[in-house]
PDB file of C-alpha atoms in Angstrom:
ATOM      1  CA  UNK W   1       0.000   0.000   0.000  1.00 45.00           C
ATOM      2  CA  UNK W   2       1.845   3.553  -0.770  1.00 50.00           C
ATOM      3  CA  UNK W   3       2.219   6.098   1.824  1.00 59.00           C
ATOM      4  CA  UNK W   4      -0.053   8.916   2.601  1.00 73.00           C
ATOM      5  CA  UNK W   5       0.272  11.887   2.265  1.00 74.00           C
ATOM      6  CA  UNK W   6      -1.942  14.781   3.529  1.00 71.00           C
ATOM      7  CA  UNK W   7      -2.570  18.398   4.084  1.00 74.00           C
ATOM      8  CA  UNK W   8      -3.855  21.129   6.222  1.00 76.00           C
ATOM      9  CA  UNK W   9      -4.397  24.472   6.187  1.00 71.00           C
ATOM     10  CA  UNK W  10      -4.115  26.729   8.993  1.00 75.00           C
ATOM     11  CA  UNK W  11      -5.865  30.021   7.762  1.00 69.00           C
ATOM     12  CA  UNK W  12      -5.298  32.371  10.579  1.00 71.00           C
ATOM     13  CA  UNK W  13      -1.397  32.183  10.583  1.00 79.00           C
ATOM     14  CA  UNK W  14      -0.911  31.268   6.179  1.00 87.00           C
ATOM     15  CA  UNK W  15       0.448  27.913   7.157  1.00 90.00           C
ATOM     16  CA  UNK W  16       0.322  24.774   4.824  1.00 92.00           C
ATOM     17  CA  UNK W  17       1.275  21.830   7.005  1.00 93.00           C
ATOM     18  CA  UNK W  18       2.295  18.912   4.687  1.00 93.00           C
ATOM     19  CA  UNK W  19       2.011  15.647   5.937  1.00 92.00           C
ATOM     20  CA  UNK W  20       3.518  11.671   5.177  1.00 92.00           C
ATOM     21  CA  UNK W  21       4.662  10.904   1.630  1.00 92.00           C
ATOM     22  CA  UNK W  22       5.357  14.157  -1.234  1.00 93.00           C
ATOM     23  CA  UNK W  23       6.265  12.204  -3.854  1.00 93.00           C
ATOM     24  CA  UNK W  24       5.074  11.630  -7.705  1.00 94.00           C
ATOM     25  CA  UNK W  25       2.296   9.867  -6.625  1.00 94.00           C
ATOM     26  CA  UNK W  26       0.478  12.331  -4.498  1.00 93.00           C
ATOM     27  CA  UNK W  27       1.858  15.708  -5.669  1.00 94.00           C
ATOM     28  CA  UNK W  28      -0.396  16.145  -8.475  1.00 94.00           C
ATOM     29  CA  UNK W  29      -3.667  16.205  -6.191  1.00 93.00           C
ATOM     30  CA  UNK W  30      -1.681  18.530  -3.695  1.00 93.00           C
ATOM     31  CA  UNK W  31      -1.122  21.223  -6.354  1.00 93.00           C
ATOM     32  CA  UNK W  32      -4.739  20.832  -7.690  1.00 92.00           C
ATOM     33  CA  UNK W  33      -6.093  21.513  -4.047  1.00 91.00           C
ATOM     34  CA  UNK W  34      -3.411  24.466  -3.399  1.00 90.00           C
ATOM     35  CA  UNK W  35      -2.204  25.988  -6.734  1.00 87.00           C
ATOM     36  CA  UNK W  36      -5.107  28.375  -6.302  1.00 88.00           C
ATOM     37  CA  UNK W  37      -4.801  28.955  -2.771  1.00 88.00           C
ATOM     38  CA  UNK W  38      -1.009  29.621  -3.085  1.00 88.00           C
ATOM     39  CA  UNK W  39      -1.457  33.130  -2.838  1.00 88.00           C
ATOM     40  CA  UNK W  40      -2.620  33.169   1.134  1.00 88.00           C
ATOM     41  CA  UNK W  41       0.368  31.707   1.956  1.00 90.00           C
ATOM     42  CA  UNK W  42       3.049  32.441   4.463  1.00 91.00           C
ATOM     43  CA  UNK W  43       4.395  29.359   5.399  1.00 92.00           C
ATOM     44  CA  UNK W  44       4.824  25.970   4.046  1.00 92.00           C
ATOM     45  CA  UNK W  45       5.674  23.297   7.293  1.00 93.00           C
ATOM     46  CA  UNK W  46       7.414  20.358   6.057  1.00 92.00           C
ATOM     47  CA  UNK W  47       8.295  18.612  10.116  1.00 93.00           C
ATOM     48  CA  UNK W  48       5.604  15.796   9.608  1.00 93.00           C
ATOM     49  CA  UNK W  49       7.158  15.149   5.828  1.00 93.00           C
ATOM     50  CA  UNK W  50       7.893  11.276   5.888  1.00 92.00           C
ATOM     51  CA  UNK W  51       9.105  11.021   2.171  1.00 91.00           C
ATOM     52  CA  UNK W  52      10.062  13.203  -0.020  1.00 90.00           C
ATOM     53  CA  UNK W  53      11.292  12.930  -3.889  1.00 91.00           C
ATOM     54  CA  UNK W  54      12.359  15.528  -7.018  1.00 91.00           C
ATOM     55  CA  UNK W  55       8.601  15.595  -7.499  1.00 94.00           C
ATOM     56  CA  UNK W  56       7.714  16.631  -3.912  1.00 91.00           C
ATOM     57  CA  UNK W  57      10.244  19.287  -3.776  1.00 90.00           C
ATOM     58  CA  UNK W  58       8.976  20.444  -7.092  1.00 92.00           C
ATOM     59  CA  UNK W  59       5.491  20.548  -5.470  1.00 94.00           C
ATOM     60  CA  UNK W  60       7.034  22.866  -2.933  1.00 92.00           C
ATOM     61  CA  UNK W  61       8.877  24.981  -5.167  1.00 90.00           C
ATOM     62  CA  UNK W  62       5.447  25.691  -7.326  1.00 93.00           C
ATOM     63  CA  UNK W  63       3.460  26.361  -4.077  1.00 93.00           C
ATOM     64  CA  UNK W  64       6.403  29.123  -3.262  1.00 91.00           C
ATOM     65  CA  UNK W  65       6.992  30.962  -6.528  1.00 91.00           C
ATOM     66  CA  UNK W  66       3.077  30.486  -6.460  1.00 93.00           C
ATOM     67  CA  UNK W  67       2.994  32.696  -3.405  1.00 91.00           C
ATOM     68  CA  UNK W  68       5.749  34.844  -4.111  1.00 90.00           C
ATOM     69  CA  UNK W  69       4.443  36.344  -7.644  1.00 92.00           C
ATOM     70  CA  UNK W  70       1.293  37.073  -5.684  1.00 90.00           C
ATOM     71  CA  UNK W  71       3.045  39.659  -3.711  1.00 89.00           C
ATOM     72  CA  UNK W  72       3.408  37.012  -0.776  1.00 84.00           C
ATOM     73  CA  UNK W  73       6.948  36.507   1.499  1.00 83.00           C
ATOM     74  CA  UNK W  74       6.019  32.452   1.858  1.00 89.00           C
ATOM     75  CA  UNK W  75       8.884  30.902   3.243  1.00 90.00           C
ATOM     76  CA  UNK W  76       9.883  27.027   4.560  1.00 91.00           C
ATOM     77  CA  UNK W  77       9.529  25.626   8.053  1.00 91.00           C
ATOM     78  CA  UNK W  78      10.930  22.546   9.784  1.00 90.00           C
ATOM     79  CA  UNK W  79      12.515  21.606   6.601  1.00 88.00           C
ATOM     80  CA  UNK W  80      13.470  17.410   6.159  1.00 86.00           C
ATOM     81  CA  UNK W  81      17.109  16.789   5.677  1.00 86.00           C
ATOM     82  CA  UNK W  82      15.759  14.814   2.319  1.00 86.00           C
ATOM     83  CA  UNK W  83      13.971  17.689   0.695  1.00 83.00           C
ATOM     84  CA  UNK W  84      18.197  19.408   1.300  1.00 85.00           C
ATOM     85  CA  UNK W  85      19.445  16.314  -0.294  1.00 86.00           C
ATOM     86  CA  UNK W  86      17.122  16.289  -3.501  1.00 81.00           C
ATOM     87  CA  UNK W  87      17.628  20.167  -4.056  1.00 80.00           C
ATOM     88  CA  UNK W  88      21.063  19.577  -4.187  1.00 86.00           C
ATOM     89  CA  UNK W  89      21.421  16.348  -6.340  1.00 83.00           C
ATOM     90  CA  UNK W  90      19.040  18.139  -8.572  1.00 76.00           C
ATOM     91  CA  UNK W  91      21.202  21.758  -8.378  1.00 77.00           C
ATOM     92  CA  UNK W  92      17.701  23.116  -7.424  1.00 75.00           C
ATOM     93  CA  UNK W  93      17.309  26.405  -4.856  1.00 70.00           C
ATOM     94  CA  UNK W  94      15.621  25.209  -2.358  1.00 64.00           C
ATOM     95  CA  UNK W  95      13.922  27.991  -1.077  1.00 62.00           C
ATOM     96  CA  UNK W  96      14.922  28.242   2.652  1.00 60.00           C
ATOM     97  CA  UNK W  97      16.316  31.432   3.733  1.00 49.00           C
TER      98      UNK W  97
END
């Protein structure tokens, strides 16, 4: 059975708190349900992340440069030592201060 993965929202504060597996199998759905919410967001929490591949971390990237053209200052919190690893095997930025 593959992982889960899972989201929440908490409004109030602009947080996105991703949860379990980001990988190629679930990041499609997650940027359908937030690509058009990108704009509210402040914060992205990655500390309950469980797995994370290129196609997670480009799921993350989106959401951010989502949020950023919008005017927005989103940044990264709690940040897996994996999604590190895959930005730099893949020479991408990965977005934490």
């Amino acid at each position: 059975m593959p992982a889960r993965s899972e989201s929440e929202a908490d409004p109030e504060h602009g947080t996105l708190r991703l949860r379990g597996s980001i990988d190629a199998a679930s990041a499609p759905a997650l940027l359908a349900q937030w690509a058009g919410r990108a704009a509210t967001l402040r914060r992205i929490d990655l500390s309950a992340v469980t797995r994370i591949d290129s196609a997670g971390v480009a799921l993350v990237q989106e959401l951010l440069e989502r949020a950023r053209a919008a005017g927005g200052q989103a940044t990264l919190t709690q940040v897996p030592d994996r999604y590190l690893q895959v930005c730099k095997a893949h020479r991408i930025d990965h977005g934490t201060a």
